[in-house]
Amino acid sequence: MEKIIDESLSFSLKQYALMYDSMKEKPGLLPRTIDTTGALISAKSNWWTSGFFPGTLWYLYEYSRDEKYREAAAAMTSLIENEKYNKGTHDLGFMLYCSFGNGLRLTGNESYKEVLLTGAKSLITRFRPNIGCIQSWNSRRGWQCPVIIDNMMNLEFLMWAFRESGDSSFYKICVSHSDTTIKNHFRPDYSTYHVVSYDTISGKVEKKETAQGAADESAWSRGQSWGLYGYVVMYRETGLKRYLDQAVHIADFLINHPNMPADMIPYWDYNAPGIPNTKRDASAGAIMASALIELSGMVDAAASGKYLEVAETQLRTLASPAYRAKAGENGNFILKHSVGSLPGKSEVDVPLTYADYYFIEALLRYKKLPD
């Protein structure tokens, strides 16, 4: 594993140096994916994935300690600063914490702290007290107050803000959102709905549906990974055992799912029509691997071994030629074969910036495991 990890990180350093150079031709923009011709698709800072490329550059700086990556990370991070005022999205954790959060952790740059605290205050304006959740999208498609499972990923940012500011409202919002999500998003088997919409007046659930999954009652794979990762984080941040229990239940549901392939990279939906002849989602595998590595340090030896074995399989698979690009190909992204939204015919079987981010995070987490 050590050889696979170092080789993958070494490859990623070269690939992302090429990516950074290519972005000089697109000033002010950030990489997102590629089109059918292999050309890079970029995005403005207000696109939800804007923080992942700078975040990956910070991780590569952490690994290499090469100033070139620190300078690149800082330059790309600076493009997102204005999003600290953005109250129209729930994705500020992805946008700001993956970029400025990693930058602050690795450099201690005090100006990053102000950006993060301002952004955290913007994010909690989306908390709906009568519902107990942070609203995800604005009302659309007949949803009054849609909350998506992805939203669990933004709580790490708010828990940082709680520790940094001492303002308990951040903590209370995170706990309320997590508890309400356990109550309303999860089925008895610990699979999760993608979208739960609430009545804005009564605060009660009005619909449980999907936007990106195969069906309302299916288990959309990246959503399951978001949920797993979110509850691992919430246990780490609060020490509340119910979040560890939830993470373990989700992990066991995924690992033991009859439609989980032997190489542990999920189909884009665990209940997708056409299995096994349907698309895989490398991003769902990478997010899950990173979460399992952290979860392995929170459980007993038997469970820890089981979770690490799965994460190892996932990392070996993602590092293999089946998923990892060749140098200079794949738009200079690291991983191939992710799925953004198959029902929306958007970003299907392409590289995605967040797949790379969580793959690199998982590699670094594995590398830091005690011997």
Short mmCIF file of C-alpha atoms in Angstrom, two decimals:
data_model
loop_
_atom_site.label_atom_id
_atom_site.label_comp_id
_atom_site.label_asym_id
_atom_site.label_seq_id
_atom_site.Cartn_x
_atom_site.Cartn_y
_atom_site.Cartn_z
CA MET A 1 0.00 0.00 0.00
CA GLU A 2 2.81 2.41 0.84
CA LYS A 3 4.26 2.05 -2.64
CA ILE A 4 0.84 2.51 -4.28
CA ILE A 5 0.15 5.63 -2.20
CA ASP A 6 3.50 7.31 -2.85
CA GLU A 7 3.33 6.48 -6.53
CA SER A 8 -0.22 7.88 -6.78
CA LEU A 9 0.73 11.05 -4.93
CA SER A 10 3.83 11.51 -7.09
CA PHE A 11 1.69 11.12 -10.21
CA SER A 12 -0.88 13.58 -8.82
CA LEU A 13 1.81 16.20 -8.22
CA LYS A 14 2.77 16.10 -11.89
CA GLN A 15 -0.82 16.00 -13.13
CA TYR A 16 -1.96 18.94 -11.02
CA ALA A 17 1.09 21.02 -11.97
CA LEU A 18 -0.10 20.58 -15.57
CA MET A 19 -3.65 21.45 -14.54
CA TYR A 20 -2.50 24.60 -12.76
CA ASP A 21 -0.50 25.70 -15.80
CA SER A 22 -3.53 25.15 -18.03
CA MET A 23 -5.69 27.34 -15.75
CA LYS A 24 -3.45 30.35 -16.50
CA GLU A 25 -5.26 30.51 -19.83
CA LYS A 26 -8.58 30.80 -17.94
CA PRO A 27 -7.98 33.62 -15.45
CA GLY A 28 -10.47 33.77 -12.59
CA LEU A 29 -11.89 30.30 -13.32
CA LEU A 30 -11.51 26.90 -11.62
CA PRO A 31 -11.47 23.39 -13.15
CA ARG A 32 -14.66 21.35 -13.03
CA THR A 33 -14.60 18.42 -15.54
CA ILE A 34 -14.07 17.73 -19.26
CA ASP A 35 -16.43 17.67 -22.23
CA THR A 36 -16.92 14.85 -24.74
CA THR A 37 -13.87 16.02 -26.73
CA GLY A 38 -11.67 15.94 -23.62
CA ALA A 39 -11.51 19.74 -23.35
CA LEU A 40 -11.51 21.25 -19.88
CA ILE A 41 -14.77 22.65 -18.51
CA SER A 42 -14.13 25.35 -15.94
CA ALA A 43 -16.41 27.17 -13.52
CA LYS A 44 -16.68 30.46 -11.69
CA SER A 45 -16.13 30.70 -7.95
CA ASN A 46 -19.87 30.46 -7.22
CA TRP A 47 -20.09 26.92 -8.67
CA TRP A 48 -20.38 24.43 -5.79
CA THR A 49 -17.15 22.58 -6.64
CA SER A 50 -14.91 25.67 -6.74
CA GLY A 51 -13.06 24.79 -3.51
CA PHE A 52 -11.87 21.33 -4.50
CA PHE A 53 -9.04 22.18 -6.90
CA PRO A 54 -7.40 24.63 -4.48
CA GLY A 55 -8.05 22.13 -1.67
CA THR A 56 -6.26 19.36 -3.58
CA LEU A 57 -3.34 21.69 -4.25
CA TRP A 58 -3.12 22.33 -0.49
CA TYR A 59 -3.07 18.57 0.13
CA LEU A 60 -0.32 18.14 -2.47
CA TYR A 61 1.66 20.91 -0.77
CA GLU A 62 1.16 19.13 2.56
CA TYR A 63 2.58 15.95 1.03
CA SER A 64 5.45 17.46 -0.96
CA ARG A 65 6.29 20.62 1.02
CA ASP A 66 7.19 22.06 -2.37
CA GLU A 67 6.59 25.84 -2.34
CA LYS A 68 5.36 25.64 -5.93
CA TYR A 69 2.18 23.91 -4.73
CA ARG A 70 1.70 26.32 -1.82
CA GLU A 71 1.86 29.26 -4.23
CA ALA A 72 -0.53 27.55 -6.65
CA ALA A 73 -2.94 26.66 -3.84
CA ALA A 74 -2.90 30.22 -2.48
CA ALA A 75 -3.48 31.69 -5.94
CA MET A 76 -6.46 29.44 -6.68
CA THR A 77 -7.86 29.85 -3.15
CA SER A 78 -7.88 33.63 -3.52
CA LEU A 79 -10.33 33.33 -6.43
CA ILE A 80 -13.06 32.11 -4.08
CA GLU A 81 -12.86 34.73 -1.32
CA ASN A 82 -15.94 36.67 -2.42
CA GLU A 83 -18.10 33.59 -1.79
CA LYS A 84 -17.85 34.32 1.94
CA TYR A 85 -20.80 36.67 1.37
CA ASN A 86 -22.85 34.12 -0.59
CA LYS A 87 -26.09 33.38 1.29
CA GLY A 88 -27.71 31.72 -1.71
CA THR A 89 -25.99 28.34 -1.36
CA HIS A 90 -25.55 25.61 1.25
CA ASP A 91 -22.24 24.54 -0.33
CA LEU A 92 -19.94 26.99 1.45
CA GLY A 93 -18.26 24.14 3.34
CA PHE A 94 -17.11 22.63 0.05
CA MET A 95 -16.24 26.02 -1.41
CA LEU A 96 -14.50 27.66 1.55
CA TYR A 97 -13.45 24.99 4.04
CA CYS A 98 -11.74 22.72 1.48
CA SER A 99 -9.78 25.74 0.19
CA PHE A 100 -9.33 28.35 2.92
CA GLY A 101 -9.71 25.75 5.68
CA ASN A 102 -6.82 23.65 4.41
CA GLY A 103 -4.84 26.80 3.71
CA LEU A 104 -5.32 28.01 7.28
CA ARG A 105 -4.41 24.60 8.70
CA LEU A 106 -1.17 24.44 6.71
CA THR A 107 0.00 28.08 6.79
CA GLY A 108 -1.69 29.76 9.75
CA ASN A 109 -2.56 32.68 7.46
CA GLU A 110 -4.74 34.87 9.72
CA SER A 111 -6.57 36.50 6.80
CA TYR A 112 -8.02 33.08 5.95
CA LYS A 113 -9.69 32.96 9.35
CA GLU A 114 -11.76 36.07 8.62
CA VAL A 115 -12.90 34.64 5.29
CA LEU A 116 -13.99 31.41 6.98
CA LEU A 117 -15.84 33.04 9.87
CA THR A 118 -17.66 35.42 7.52
CA GLY A 119 -18.58 32.47 5.30
CA ALA A 120 -19.83 30.43 8.25
CA LYS A 121 -22.10 33.30 9.28
CA SER A 122 -23.42 33.47 5.73
CA LEU A 123 -24.12 29.72 5.73
CA ILE A 124 -26.16 29.70 8.93
CA THR A 125 -28.57 32.27 7.48
CA ARG A 126 -29.96 29.21 5.66
CA PHE A 127 -30.87 27.45 8.92
CA ARG A 128 -34.65 27.07 9.31
CA PRO A 129 -35.40 26.84 13.06
CA ASN A 130 -38.95 25.43 12.69
CA ILE A 131 -37.56 22.60 10.49
CA GLY A 132 -34.27 22.08 12.32
CA CYS A 133 -32.16 21.97 9.15
CA ILE A 134 -30.04 24.13 6.91
CA GLN A 135 -31.95 24.63 3.66
CA SER A 136 -30.10 23.27 0.63
CA TRP A 137 -31.49 24.57 -2.65
CA ASN A 138 -33.99 27.37 -2.87
CA SER A 139 -37.56 26.21 -3.53
CA ARG A 140 -37.87 24.46 -6.89
CA ARG A 141 -39.46 21.43 -8.56
CA GLY A 142 -42.36 21.61 -6.13
CA TRP A 143 -40.08 21.50 -3.09
CA GLN A 144 -40.75 24.22 -0.54
CA CYS A 145 -37.62 23.69 1.56
CA PRO A 146 -35.41 20.98 0.06
CA VAL A 147 -32.67 19.49 2.24
CA ILE A 148 -30.22 17.11 0.53
CA ILE A 149 -28.03 14.51 2.23
CA ASP A 150 -24.99 16.30 0.74
CA ASN A 151 -25.62 19.05 3.30
CA MET A 152 -24.05 16.89 6.03
CA MET A 153 -20.71 17.71 4.42
CA ASN A 154 -20.91 21.39 5.31
CA LEU A 155 -21.15 20.82 9.05
CA GLU A 156 -17.40 20.31 9.52
CA PHE A 157 -16.99 23.94 8.47
CA LEU A 158 -19.56 25.12 11.03
CA MET A 159 -18.03 23.03 13.79
CA TRP A 160 -14.70 24.71 13.04
CA ALA A 161 -16.47 28.07 13.34
CA PHE A 162 -17.90 27.01 16.71
CA ARG A 163 -14.46 26.12 18.06
CA GLU A 164 -12.84 29.23 16.61
CA SER A 165 -15.51 31.75 17.67
CA GLY A 166 -16.93 30.12 20.80
CA ASP A 167 -20.41 30.94 19.41
CA SER A 168 -22.60 28.00 20.49
CA SER A 169 -25.19 28.72 17.80
CA PHE A 170 -22.91 27.01 15.26
CA TYR A 171 -22.79 23.87 17.42
CA LYS A 172 -26.55 23.86 18.04
CA ILE A 173 -27.29 24.21 14.33
CA CYS A 174 -24.96 21.30 13.45
CA VAL A 175 -26.52 19.02 16.06
CA SER A 176 -30.05 20.00 15.07
CA HIS A 177 -29.33 19.40 11.38
CA SER A 178 -27.66 16.04 12.08
CA ASP A 179 -30.44 14.81 14.37
CA THR A 180 -33.23 15.93 12.01
CA THR A 181 -31.44 14.22 9.12
CA ILE A 182 -31.16 10.94 11.05
CA LYS A 183 -34.86 11.14 11.79
CA ASN A 184 -36.13 12.01 8.32
CA HIS A 185 -33.55 11.11 5.69
CA PHE A 186 -32.71 7.52 6.58
CA ARG A 187 -34.67 4.37 5.89
CA PRO A 188 -34.73 1.39 8.29
CA ASP A 189 -31.82 -0.23 6.38
CA TYR A 190 -29.72 2.95 6.80
CA SER A 191 -29.84 3.94 3.16
CA THR A 192 -30.66 7.60 2.68
CA TYR A 193 -33.04 9.58 0.53
CA HIS A 194 -31.38 12.24 -1.59
CA VAL A 195 -33.91 15.04 -1.08
CA VAL A 196 -36.27 15.58 1.84
CA SER A 197 -38.46 18.64 1.40
CA TYR A 198 -40.15 20.34 4.33
CA ASP A 199 -43.28 22.45 4.59
CA THR A 200 -41.98 25.93 5.39
CA ILE A 201 -44.89 26.77 7.72
CA SER A 202 -45.50 23.56 9.66
CA GLY A 203 -41.88 22.36 9.46
CA LYS A 204 -43.11 18.86 8.63
CA VAL A 205 -41.80 16.60 5.87
CA GLU A 206 -43.74 17.11 2.64
CA LYS A 207 -41.79 14.91 0.17
CA LYS A 208 -38.95 12.37 0.05
CA GLU A 209 -37.57 12.21 -3.49
CA THR A 210 -34.40 12.26 -5.58
CA ALA A 211 -32.72 14.64 -7.99
CA GLN A 212 -29.66 12.61 -8.96
CA GLY A 213 -30.55 9.03 -8.04
CA ALA A 214 -32.21 6.31 -10.13
CA ALA A 215 -35.51 6.58 -8.24
CA ASP A 216 -36.98 8.21 -5.14
CA GLU A 217 -36.57 4.97 -3.16
CA SER A 218 -33.16 4.02 -4.56
CA ALA A 219 -29.77 4.44 -2.85
CA TRP A 220 -27.89 7.03 -4.92
CA SER A 221 -24.30 6.06 -4.28
CA ARG A 222 -22.61 9.41 -3.76
CA GLY A 223 -25.40 10.44 -1.40
CA GLN A 224 -24.74 7.36 0.72
CA SER A 225 -21.05 8.31 0.87
CA TRP A 226 -21.87 11.91 1.81
CA GLY A 227 -23.99 10.63 4.68
CA LEU A 228 -21.29 8.27 5.92
CA TYR A 229 -18.61 10.94 5.82
CA GLY A 230 -20.87 13.52 7.47
CA TYR A 231 -21.64 11.37 10.53
CA VAL A 232 -17.99 10.34 10.94
CA VAL A 233 -17.16 14.05 11.09
CA MET A 234 -19.99 14.83 13.50
CA TYR A 235 -18.83 12.09 15.87
CA ARG A 236 -15.27 13.41 15.70
CA GLU A 237 -16.46 16.97 16.40
CA THR A 238 -19.04 16.31 19.13
CA GLY A 239 -18.20 12.91 20.66
CA LEU A 240 -21.94 12.11 20.59
CA LYS A 241 -22.25 8.34 20.30
CA ARG A 242 -25.42 8.46 18.21
CA TYR A 243 -23.35 9.87 15.34
CA LEU A 244 -20.81 7.06 15.57
CA ASP A 245 -23.66 4.53 15.63
CA GLN A 246 -25.16 6.16 12.54
CA ALA A 247 -21.81 6.12 10.70
CA VAL A 248 -21.27 2.44 11.53
CA HIS A 249 -24.77 1.52 10.35
CA ILE A 250 -24.26 3.38 7.06
CA ALA A 251 -20.81 1.84 6.53
CA ASP A 252 -22.14 -1.67 7.13
CA PHE A 253 -25.09 -1.09 4.78
CA LEU A 254 -22.71 -0.05 1.98
CA ILE A 255 -20.02 -2.67 2.53
CA ASN A 256 -22.56 -5.51 2.68
CA HIS A 257 -24.77 -4.26 -0.13
CA PRO A 258 -25.49 -7.10 -2.60
CA ASN A 259 -24.83 -4.71 -5.50
CA MET A 260 -21.44 -3.51 -4.24
CA PRO A 261 -18.84 -4.72 -6.77
CA ALA A 262 -15.88 -6.79 -5.58
CA ASP A 263 -13.49 -3.89 -6.26
CA MET A 264 -15.63 -1.73 -3.93
CA ILE A 265 -16.22 1.14 -6.39
CA PRO A 266 -20.00 1.59 -6.38
CA TYR A 267 -22.31 1.79 -9.34
CA TRP A 268 -23.69 5.33 -9.65
CA ASP A 269 -26.76 4.10 -7.76
CA TYR A 270 -26.92 0.89 -5.70
CA ASN A 271 -30.32 0.19 -7.29
CA ALA A 272 -29.50 1.42 -10.79
CA PRO A 273 -31.27 -0.31 -13.65
CA GLY A 274 -28.90 -2.39 -15.77
CA ILE A 275 -26.47 -3.48 -13.04
CA PRO A 276 -23.80 -4.74 -13.74
CA ASN A 277 -23.82 -3.00 -17.14
CA THR A 278 -24.10 0.53 -15.86
CA LYS A 279 -21.74 3.35 -14.86
CA ARG A 280 -19.55 3.34 -11.77
CA ASP A 281 -18.94 6.43 -9.66
CA ALA A 282 -15.30 6.85 -8.65
CA SER A 283 -16.25 9.91 -6.57
CA ALA A 284 -18.58 7.81 -4.39
CA GLY A 285 -15.74 5.31 -3.87
CA ALA A 286 -13.18 7.99 -3.00
CA ILE A 287 -15.45 9.77 -0.49
CA MET A 288 -16.33 6.43 1.11
CA ALA A 289 -12.66 5.37 1.35
CA SER A 290 -11.68 8.60 3.08
CA ALA A 291 -14.56 8.27 5.54
CA LEU A 292 -13.80 4.60 6.29
CA ILE A 293 -10.15 5.36 7.05
CA GLU A 294 -11.20 7.91 9.65
CA LEU A 295 -13.98 5.66 10.98
CA SER A 296 -11.44 2.83 11.44
CA GLY A 297 -9.85 4.85 14.23
CA MET A 298 -13.14 5.18 16.13
CA VAL A 299 -14.23 1.54 16.43
CA ASP A 300 -12.99 -1.74 17.92
CA ALA A 301 -10.18 -3.75 16.33
CA ALA A 302 -12.43 -6.12 14.36
CA ALA A 303 -14.50 -3.33 12.82
CA SER A 304 -11.39 -1.23 12.24
CA GLY A 305 -9.75 -4.04 10.28
CA LYS A 306 -12.88 -4.53 8.19
CA TYR A 307 -13.19 -0.84 7.31
CA LEU A 308 -9.50 -0.50 6.47
CA GLU A 309 -9.62 -3.57 4.26
CA VAL A 310 -12.47 -2.05 2.24
CA ALA A 311 -10.72 1.34 2.01
CA GLU A 312 -7.52 -0.40 0.89
CA THR A 313 -9.40 -2.21 -1.85
CA GLN A 314 -10.97 1.07 -2.96
CA LEU A 315 -7.63 2.89 -3.06
CA ARG A 316 -5.93 0.04 -4.93
CA THR A 317 -8.75 0.06 -7.48
CA LEU A 318 -8.74 3.84 -7.91
CA ALA A 319 -4.93 3.84 -8.24
CA SER A 320 -5.09 1.17 -10.96
CA PRO A 321 -5.13 1.92 -14.72
CA ALA A 322 -8.87 1.18 -14.70
CA TYR A 323 -9.54 4.45 -12.85
CA ARG A 324 -6.36 6.51 -12.74
CA ALA A 325 -5.58 8.56 -15.80
CA LYS A 326 -2.37 8.51 -17.80
CA ALA A 327 -0.04 11.49 -17.46
CA GLY A 328 -1.24 14.52 -19.39
CA GLU A 329 -4.57 12.90 -20.29
CA ASN A 330 -8.08 13.17 -18.80
CA GLY A 331 -7.92 16.99 -18.80
CA ASN A 332 -5.11 16.61 -16.23
CA PHE A 333 -7.56 15.25 -13.66
CA ILE A 334 -6.37 12.27 -11.62
CA LEU A 335 -9.37 9.91 -11.69
CA LYS A 336 -11.64 8.80 -14.51
CA HIS A 337 -15.19 7.38 -14.36
CA SER A 338 -17.24 9.56 -12.03
CA VAL A 339 -20.93 10.42 -12.45
CA GLY A 340 -22.36 13.83 -11.62
CA SER A 341 -26.04 13.42 -12.50
CA LEU A 342 -27.03 10.57 -14.77
CA PRO A 343 -30.76 11.45 -14.75
CA GLY A 344 -29.77 15.01 -15.65
CA LYS A 345 -27.41 13.75 -18.38
CA SER A 346 -24.74 15.93 -16.77
CA GLU A 347 -21.13 14.89 -16.10
CA VAL A 348 -21.61 11.19 -16.87
CA ASP A 349 -18.50 8.97 -16.88
CA VAL A 350 -16.05 11.87 -16.63
CA PRO A 351 -13.42 13.13 -14.19
CA LEU A 352 -14.76 15.33 -11.39
CA THR A 353 -12.73 17.68 -9.24
CA TYR A 354 -14.20 16.35 -5.98
CA ALA A 355 -13.34 12.73 -6.86
CA ASP A 356 -9.69 13.81 -7.04
CA TYR A 357 -9.94 15.77 -3.77
CA TYR A 358 -11.28 12.88 -1.70
CA PHE A 359 -8.93 10.39 -3.37
CA ILE A 360 -5.91 12.49 -2.36
CA GLU A 361 -7.39 13.03 1.11
CA ALA A 362 -7.86 9.28 1.51
CA LEU A 363 -4.29 8.56 0.38
CA LEU A 364 -2.92 11.06 2.90
CA ARG A 365 -5.14 9.71 5.68
CA TYR A 366 -3.99 6.18 4.98
CA LYS A 367 -0.37 7.32 4.96
CA LYS A 368 -0.80 8.85 8.45
CA LEU A 369 -2.25 5.67 9.99
CA PRO A 370 -0.26 4.33 12.95
CA ASP A 371 1.90 1.33 12.07
#
